[in-house]
Coordinates of C-alpha atoms and ligand atoms in Angstrom, one line a residue:
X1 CA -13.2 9.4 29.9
X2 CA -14.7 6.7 27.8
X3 CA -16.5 7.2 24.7
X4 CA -19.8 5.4 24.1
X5 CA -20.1 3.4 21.0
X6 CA -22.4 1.4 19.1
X7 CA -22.9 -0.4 16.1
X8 CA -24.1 2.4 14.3
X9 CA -20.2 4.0 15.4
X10 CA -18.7 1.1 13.0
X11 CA -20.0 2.9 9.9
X12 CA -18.8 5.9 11.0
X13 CA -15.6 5.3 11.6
X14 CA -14.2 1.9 10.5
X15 CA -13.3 1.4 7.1
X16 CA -16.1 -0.1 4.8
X17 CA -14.9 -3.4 4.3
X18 CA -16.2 -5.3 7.0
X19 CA -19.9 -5.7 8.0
X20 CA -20.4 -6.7 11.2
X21 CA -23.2 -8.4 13.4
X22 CA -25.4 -5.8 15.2
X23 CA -24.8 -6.3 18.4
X24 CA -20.8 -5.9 20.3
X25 CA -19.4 -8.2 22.0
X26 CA -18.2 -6.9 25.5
X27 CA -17.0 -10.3 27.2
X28 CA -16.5 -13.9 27.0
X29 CA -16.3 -17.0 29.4
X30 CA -15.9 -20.5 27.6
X31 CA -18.3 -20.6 24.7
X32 CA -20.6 -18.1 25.9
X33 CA -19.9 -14.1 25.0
X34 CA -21.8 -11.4 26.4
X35 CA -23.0 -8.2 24.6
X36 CA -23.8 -4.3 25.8
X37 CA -27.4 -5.4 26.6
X38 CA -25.7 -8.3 28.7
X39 CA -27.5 -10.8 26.0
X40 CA -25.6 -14.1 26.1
X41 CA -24.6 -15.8 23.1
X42 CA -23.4 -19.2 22.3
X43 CA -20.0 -18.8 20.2
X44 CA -19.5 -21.7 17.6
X45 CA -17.7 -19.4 15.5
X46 CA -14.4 -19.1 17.7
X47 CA -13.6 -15.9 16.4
X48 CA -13.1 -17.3 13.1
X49 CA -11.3 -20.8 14.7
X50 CA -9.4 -18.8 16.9
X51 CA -10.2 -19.2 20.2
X52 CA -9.1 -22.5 20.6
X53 CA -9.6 -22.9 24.4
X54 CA -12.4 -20.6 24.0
X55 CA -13.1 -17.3 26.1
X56 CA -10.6 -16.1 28.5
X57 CA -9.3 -19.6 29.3
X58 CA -8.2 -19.5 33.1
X59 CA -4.9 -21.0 31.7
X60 CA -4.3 -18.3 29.1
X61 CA -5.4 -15.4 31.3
X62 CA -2.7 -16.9 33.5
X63 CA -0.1 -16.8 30.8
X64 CA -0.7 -13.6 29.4
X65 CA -1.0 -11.7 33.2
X66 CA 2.3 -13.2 34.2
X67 CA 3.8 -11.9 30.7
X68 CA 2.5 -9.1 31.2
X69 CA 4.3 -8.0 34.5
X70 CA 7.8 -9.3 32.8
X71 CA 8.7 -8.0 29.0
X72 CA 6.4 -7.4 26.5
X73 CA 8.6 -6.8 23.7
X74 CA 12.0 -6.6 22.6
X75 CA 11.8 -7.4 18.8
X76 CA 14.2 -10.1 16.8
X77 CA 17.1 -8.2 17.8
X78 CA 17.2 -9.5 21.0
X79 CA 15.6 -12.8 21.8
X80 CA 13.5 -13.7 24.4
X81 CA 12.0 -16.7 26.8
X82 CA 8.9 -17.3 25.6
X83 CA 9.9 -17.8 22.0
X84 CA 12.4 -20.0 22.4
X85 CA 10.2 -22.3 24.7
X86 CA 7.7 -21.7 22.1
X87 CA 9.2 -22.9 19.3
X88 CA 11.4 -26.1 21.1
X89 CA 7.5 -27.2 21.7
X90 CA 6.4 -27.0 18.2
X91 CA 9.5 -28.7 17.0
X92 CA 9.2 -31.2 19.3
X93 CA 5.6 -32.0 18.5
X94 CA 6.1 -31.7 14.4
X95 CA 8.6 -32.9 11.8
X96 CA 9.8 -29.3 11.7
X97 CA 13.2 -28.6 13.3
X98 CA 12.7 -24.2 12.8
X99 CA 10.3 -22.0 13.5
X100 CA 9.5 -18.1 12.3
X101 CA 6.8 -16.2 14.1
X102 CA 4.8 -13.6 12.9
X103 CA 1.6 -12.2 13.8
X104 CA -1.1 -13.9 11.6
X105 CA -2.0 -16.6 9.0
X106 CA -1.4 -14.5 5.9
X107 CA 1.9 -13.5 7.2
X108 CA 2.9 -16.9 8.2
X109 CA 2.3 -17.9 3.9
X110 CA 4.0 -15.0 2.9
X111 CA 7.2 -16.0 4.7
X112 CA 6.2 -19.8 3.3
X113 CA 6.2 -18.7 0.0
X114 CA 8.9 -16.6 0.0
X115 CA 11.3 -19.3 1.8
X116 CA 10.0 -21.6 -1.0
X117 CA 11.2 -19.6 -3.6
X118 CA 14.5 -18.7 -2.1
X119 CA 15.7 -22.4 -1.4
X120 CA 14.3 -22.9 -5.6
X121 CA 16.7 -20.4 -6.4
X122 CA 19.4 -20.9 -3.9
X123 CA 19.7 -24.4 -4.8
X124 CA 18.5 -24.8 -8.0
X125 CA 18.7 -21.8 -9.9
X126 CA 16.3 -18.4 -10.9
X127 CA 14.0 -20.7 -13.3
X128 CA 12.1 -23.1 -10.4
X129 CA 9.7 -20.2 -9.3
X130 CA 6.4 -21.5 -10.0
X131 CA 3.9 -22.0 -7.0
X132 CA 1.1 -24.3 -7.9
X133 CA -2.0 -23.9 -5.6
X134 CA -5.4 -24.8 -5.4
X135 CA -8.5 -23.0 -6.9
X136 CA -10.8 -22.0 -4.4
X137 CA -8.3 -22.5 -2.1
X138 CA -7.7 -19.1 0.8
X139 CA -3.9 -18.1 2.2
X140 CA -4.3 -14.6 3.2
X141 CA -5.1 -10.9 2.7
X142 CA -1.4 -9.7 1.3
X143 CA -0.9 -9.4 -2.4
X144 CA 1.0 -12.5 -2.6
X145 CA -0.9 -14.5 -0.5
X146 CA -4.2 -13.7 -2.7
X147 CA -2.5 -13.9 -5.7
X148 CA -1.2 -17.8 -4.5
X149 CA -4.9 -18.3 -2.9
X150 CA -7.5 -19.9 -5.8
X151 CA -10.1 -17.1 -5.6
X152 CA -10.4 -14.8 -8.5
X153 CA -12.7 -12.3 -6.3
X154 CA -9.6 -11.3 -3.7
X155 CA -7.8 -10.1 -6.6
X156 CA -9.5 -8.2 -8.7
X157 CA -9.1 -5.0 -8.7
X158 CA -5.7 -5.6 -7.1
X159 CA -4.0 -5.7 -11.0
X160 CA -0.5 -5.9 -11.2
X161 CA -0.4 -8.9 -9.5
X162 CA 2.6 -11.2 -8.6
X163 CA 3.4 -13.7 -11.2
X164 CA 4.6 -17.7 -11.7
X165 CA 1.9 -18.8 -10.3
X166 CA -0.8 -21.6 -11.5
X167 CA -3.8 -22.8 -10.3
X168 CA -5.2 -26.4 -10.4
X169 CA -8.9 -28.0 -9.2
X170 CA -8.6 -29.4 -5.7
X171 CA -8.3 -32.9 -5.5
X172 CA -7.6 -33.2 -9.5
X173 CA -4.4 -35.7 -9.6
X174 CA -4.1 -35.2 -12.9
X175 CA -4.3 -31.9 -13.3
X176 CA -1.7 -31.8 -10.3
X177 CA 0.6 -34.1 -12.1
X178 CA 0.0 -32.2 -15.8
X179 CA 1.2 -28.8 -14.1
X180 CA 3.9 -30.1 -11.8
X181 CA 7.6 -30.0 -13.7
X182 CA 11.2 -28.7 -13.0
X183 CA 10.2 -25.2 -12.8
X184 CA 7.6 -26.0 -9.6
X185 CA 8.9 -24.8 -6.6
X186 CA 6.2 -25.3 -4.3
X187 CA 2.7 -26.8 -4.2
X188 CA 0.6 -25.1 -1.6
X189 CA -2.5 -26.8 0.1
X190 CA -4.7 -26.7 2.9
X191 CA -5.4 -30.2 4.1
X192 CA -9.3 -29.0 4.1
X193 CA -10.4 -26.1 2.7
X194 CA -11.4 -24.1 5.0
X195 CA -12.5 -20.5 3.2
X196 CA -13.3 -22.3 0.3
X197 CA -16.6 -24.3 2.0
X198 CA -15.1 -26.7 4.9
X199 CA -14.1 -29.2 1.6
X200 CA -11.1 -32.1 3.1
X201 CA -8.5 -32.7 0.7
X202 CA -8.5 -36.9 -0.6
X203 CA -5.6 -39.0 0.8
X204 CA -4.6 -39.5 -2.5
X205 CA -4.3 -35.6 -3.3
X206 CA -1.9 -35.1 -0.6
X207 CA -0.3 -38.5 -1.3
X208 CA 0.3 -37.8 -5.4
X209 CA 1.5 -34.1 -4.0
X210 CA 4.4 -35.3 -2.2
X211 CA 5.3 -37.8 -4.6
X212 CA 4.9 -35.2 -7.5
X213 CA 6.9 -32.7 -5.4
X214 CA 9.5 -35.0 -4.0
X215 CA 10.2 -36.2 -8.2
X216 CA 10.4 -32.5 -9.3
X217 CA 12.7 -31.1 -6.2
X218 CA 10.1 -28.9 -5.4
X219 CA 8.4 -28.1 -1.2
X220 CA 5.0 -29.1 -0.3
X221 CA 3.6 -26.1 1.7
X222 CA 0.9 -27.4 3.8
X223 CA -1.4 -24.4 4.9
X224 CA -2.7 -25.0 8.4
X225 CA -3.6 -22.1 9.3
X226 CA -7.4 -22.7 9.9
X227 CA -6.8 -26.8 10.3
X228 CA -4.2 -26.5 12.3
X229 CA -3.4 -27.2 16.3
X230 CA -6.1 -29.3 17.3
X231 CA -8.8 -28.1 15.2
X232 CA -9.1 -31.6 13.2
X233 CA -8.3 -33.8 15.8
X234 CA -5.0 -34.6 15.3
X235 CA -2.4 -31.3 16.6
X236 CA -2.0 -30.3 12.7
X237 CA -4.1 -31.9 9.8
X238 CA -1.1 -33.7 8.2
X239 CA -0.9 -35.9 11.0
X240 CA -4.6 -37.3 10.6
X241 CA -3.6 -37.9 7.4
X242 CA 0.1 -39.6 7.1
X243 CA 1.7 -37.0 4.5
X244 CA 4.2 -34.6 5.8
X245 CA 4.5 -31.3 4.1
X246 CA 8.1 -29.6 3.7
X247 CA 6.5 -26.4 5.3
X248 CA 4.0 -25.7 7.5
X249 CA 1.7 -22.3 8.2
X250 CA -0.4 -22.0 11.1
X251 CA -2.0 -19.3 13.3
X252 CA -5.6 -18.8 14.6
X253 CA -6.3 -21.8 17.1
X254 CA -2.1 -21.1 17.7
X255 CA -2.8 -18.5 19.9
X256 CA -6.1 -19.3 21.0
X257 CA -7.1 -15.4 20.8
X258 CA -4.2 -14.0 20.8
X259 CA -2.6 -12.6 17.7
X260 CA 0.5 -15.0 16.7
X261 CA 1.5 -16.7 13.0
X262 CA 4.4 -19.3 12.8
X263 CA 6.0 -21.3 9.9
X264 CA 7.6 -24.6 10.4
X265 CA 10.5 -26.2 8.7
X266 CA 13.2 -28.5 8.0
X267 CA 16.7 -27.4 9.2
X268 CA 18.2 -28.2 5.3
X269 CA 15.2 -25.6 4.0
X270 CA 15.5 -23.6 7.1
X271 CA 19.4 -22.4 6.1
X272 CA 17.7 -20.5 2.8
X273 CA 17.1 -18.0 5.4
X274 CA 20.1 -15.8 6.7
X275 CA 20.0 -12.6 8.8
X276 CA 18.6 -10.3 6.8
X277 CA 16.4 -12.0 4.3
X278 CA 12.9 -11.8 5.8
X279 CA 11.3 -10.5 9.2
X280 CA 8.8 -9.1 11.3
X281 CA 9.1 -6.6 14.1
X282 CA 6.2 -8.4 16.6
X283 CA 7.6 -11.7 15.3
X284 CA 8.6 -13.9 18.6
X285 CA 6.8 -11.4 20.5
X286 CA 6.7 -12.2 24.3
X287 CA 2.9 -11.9 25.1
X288 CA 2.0 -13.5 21.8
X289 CA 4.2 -16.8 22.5
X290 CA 3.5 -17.0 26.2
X291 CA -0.3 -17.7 25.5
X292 CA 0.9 -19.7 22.4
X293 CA 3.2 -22.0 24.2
X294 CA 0.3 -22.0 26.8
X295 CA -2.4 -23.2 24.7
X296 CA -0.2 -25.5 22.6
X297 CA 0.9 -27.4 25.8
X298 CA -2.9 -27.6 26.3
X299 CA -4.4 -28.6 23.1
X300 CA -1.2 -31.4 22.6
X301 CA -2.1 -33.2 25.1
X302 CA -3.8 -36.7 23.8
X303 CA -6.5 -36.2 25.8
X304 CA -7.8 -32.9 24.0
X305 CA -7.1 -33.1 21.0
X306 CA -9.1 -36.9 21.8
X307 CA -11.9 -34.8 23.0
X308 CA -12.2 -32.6 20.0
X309 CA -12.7 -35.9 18.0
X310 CA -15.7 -36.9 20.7
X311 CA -17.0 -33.4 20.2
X312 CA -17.2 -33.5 16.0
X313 CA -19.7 -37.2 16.7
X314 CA -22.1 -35.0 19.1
X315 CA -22.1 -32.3 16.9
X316 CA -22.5 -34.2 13.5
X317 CA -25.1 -36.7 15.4
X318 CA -26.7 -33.6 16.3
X319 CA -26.7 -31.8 13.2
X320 CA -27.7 -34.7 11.4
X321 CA -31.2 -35.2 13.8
X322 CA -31.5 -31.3 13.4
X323 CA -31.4 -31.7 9.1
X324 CA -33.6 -34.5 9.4
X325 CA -36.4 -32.0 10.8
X326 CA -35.9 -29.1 8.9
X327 CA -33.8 -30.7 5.8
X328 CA -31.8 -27.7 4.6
X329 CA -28.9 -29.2 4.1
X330 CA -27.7 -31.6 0.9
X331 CA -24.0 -32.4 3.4
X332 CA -22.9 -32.2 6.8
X333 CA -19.0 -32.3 6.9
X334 CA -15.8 -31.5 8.2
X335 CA -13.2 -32.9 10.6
X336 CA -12.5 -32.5 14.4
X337 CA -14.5 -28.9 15.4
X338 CA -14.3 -27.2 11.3
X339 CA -17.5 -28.4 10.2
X340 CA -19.5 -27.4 7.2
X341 CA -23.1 -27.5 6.5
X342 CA -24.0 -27.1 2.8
X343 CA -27.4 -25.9 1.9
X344 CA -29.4 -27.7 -0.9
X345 CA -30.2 -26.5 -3.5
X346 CA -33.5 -25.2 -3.0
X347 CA -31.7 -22.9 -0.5
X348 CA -28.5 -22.2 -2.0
X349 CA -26.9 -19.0 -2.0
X350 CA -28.8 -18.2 1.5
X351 CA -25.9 -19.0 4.1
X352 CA -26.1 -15.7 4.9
X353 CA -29.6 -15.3 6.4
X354 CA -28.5 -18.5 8.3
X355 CA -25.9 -16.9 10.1
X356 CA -29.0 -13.4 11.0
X357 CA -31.1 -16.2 12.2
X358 CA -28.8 -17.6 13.6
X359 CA -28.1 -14.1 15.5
X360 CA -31.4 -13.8 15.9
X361 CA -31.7 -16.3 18.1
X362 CA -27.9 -15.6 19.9
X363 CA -26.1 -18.1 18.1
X364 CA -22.8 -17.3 16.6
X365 CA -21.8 -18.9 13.4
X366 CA -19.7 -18.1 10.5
X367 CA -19.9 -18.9 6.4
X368 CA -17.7 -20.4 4.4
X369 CA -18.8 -18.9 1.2
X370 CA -22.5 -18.6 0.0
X371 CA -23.4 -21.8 0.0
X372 CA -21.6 -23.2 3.5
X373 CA -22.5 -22.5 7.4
X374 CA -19.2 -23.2 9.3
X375 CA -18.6 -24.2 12.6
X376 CA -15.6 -23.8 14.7
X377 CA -16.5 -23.9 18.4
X378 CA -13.7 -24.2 21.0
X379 CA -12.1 -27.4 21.4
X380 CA -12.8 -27.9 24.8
X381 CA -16.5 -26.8 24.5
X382 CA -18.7 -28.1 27.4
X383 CA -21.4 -30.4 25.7
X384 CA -23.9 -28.4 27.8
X385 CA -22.9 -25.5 25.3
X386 CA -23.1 -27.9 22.1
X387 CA -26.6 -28.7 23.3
X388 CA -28.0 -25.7 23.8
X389 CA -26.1 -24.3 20.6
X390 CA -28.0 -27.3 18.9
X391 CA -31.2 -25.8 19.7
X392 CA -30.6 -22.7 19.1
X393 CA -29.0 -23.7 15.5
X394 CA -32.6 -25.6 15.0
X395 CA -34.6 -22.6 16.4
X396 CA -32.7 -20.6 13.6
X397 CA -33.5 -23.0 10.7
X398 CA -36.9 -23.8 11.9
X399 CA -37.4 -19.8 11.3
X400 CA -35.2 -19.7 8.3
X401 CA -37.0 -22.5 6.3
Ligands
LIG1 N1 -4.8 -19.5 5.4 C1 -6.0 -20.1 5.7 C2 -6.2 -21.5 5.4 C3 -7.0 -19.3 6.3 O1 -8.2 -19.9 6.6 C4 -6.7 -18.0 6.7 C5 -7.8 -17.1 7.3 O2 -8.9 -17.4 7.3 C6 -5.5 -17.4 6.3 C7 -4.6 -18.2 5.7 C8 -5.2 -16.0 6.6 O3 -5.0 -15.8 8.0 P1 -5.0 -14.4 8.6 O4 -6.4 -13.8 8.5 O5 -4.6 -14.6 10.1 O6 -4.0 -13.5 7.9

């Protein structure tokens, strides 16, 4: 028998740290998503630039179903089809020549961080553990990958947290070069920040990073766990902009709505790793990497991930006629299908009622902080739905202004 639930069930029963929209979701076809009271809704939120081909991609439902009636798991200690397809694909579209799965983005860092630590120590000695990130930057929900992330708010009340690690301003070469020295053994960035308020990194950043990290022996971690696999355009970030990180993290858009979390690497880095030194039971799992290797073989293709480009000059050329009518906005920015809209500052701190309005008027969008409405539609969305999402998105800030 089924038990009927509602909104009102959440508070209930779910732990207080979410606070979700007020109505459910119940199903999903491309960019539209149906609720209880069969309401449609336009979905430029992805599920947080997850669902890269959108909702229940023929191709994906496809992958998962014939999965399904095969092996779902087996765990690392026996290896499976999927995974090993999986991850020849990824190598074969990156610089990276290994692969570890996991299950999400935060998991995917925390394997990162750790590896970058190990090969410091392994090859240099116990003194070349600092991690230097970003402030304001975002790498997970685990105590580590907080503690590495450049918000002050995920840690507190968190206390002890782990150490040897220092935070710089984003884009600030020479507060970069200052902190960078034979104790670094990672820099960690994300090529645009996605958390943090949809905010793209400066070719010379990433540029003085890799120099900086390739004088002082130390990895350039590139998190691409929002900006990665087609969401910018190019299959990961790095590509669109020529710098090649010594380790990679992605998830969301990986799976395209199914739970999967990978980190890429060089062989030489790679070997830091031996049986026994890190894992995950679901790691490689056999569902998780059939839809991945699915999607990926999707999204890679030149003509998609061209598409997605196409796709960011409606949408900006859209948003931009839609500020010049109700001017809310002081920028309109982002790359590929990650685009952020920053109030001015007569509105600022407000994203939030953007996002009800938004609701209001069965739109689905997501913040990036108080000041930032992001958008992360899938990359194949039919321009019908970016029109009509359009108009919805002016309905909402017609009412909201
Ligand atoms: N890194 C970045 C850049 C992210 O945007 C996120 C999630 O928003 C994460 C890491 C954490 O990923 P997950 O929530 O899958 O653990």
């Amino acid at each position: 028998m089924s038990i009927a639930v509602t909104r009102a069930t959440f508070d209930e029963v779910m732990m207080p740290n979410y606070s979700p929209a007020g109505f459910i979701p119940v199903r999903g076809l491309g960019s539209r998503v149906w609720d209880q009271d069969e309401r449609e809704f336009i979905d430029f939120a992805g599920g947080i630039a997850v669902n890269s081909l959108g909702h229940c991609h023929p191709e994906l439902v496809a992958a998962l179903s014939e999965q399904a009636h095969k092996v779902w798991h087996v765990s690392n200690v026996f290896t499976n089809e999927p995974v090993l397809r999986l991850a020849s694909l990824l190598t074969k579209l990156t610089f990276a020549e290994r692969v570890f799965f996991c299950n999400s983005g935060a998991e995917a860092n925390e394997a990162a961080f750790k590896l970058a630590r190990k090969y410091a120590v392994d090859h240099f000695g116990p003194e070349k553990n600092q991690i230097i990130a970003c402030k304001n930057s975002f790498h997970g929900r685990t105590l580590f990958t907080v503690s590495v992330g450049g918000q002050p708010k995920y840690t507190e009340g968190f206390a002890p947290v782990p150490g040897g690690i220092d935070h710089i301003p984003f884009n600030d070469i020479a507060a970069l070069r200052a902190a960078v020295s034979s104790r670094t053994c990672a820099v960690v960035i994300e090529p645009i920040q996605g958390e943090g308020g949809v905010l793209a990194a400066d070719l010379a950043f990433l540029r003085a990073a890799r120099e900086l990290c390739d004088e002082h022996h130390a990895l350039l971690v590139f998190d691409e766990v929002q900006t990665g696999v087609g969401r910018c355009g190019s299959f990961y970030a790095y590509m669109e902009y020529g710098i090649t990180p010594d380790i990679l993290s992605s998830a969301k858009s990986l799976g395209g709505g199914f739970p999967i979390g990978a980190m890429l690497t060089t062989s030489a880095i790679a070997n830091s790793f031996t049986p026994g030194t890190h894992g995950s039971t679901y790691g490689g799992n056999p569902l998780a990497c059939a839809v991945a290797l699915r999607a990926v073989e999707i999204i890679s293709q030149p003509e998609v991930l061209a598409g997605v480009k196409r796709r960011h000059q409606r949408m900006l050329a859209g948003l931009r006629a839609i500020n010049a009518r109700y001017p809310v906005f002081k920028d309109i920015r982002g790359m590929g299908l990650l685009m952020g809209c920053e109030l001015s500052e007569a509105y600022a701190g407000r994203s939030r009622e953007v996002l009800k309005a938004a609701e209001t008027h069965q739109l689905m969008v997501l913040v990036a902080g108080p000041n930032v409405i992001r958008l992360a539609p899938s990359l194949v969305i039919e321009d019908l739905d970016i029109d009509e999402g359009l108009a919805r998105f002016e309905a909402a800030l017609a009412d909201f202004s």
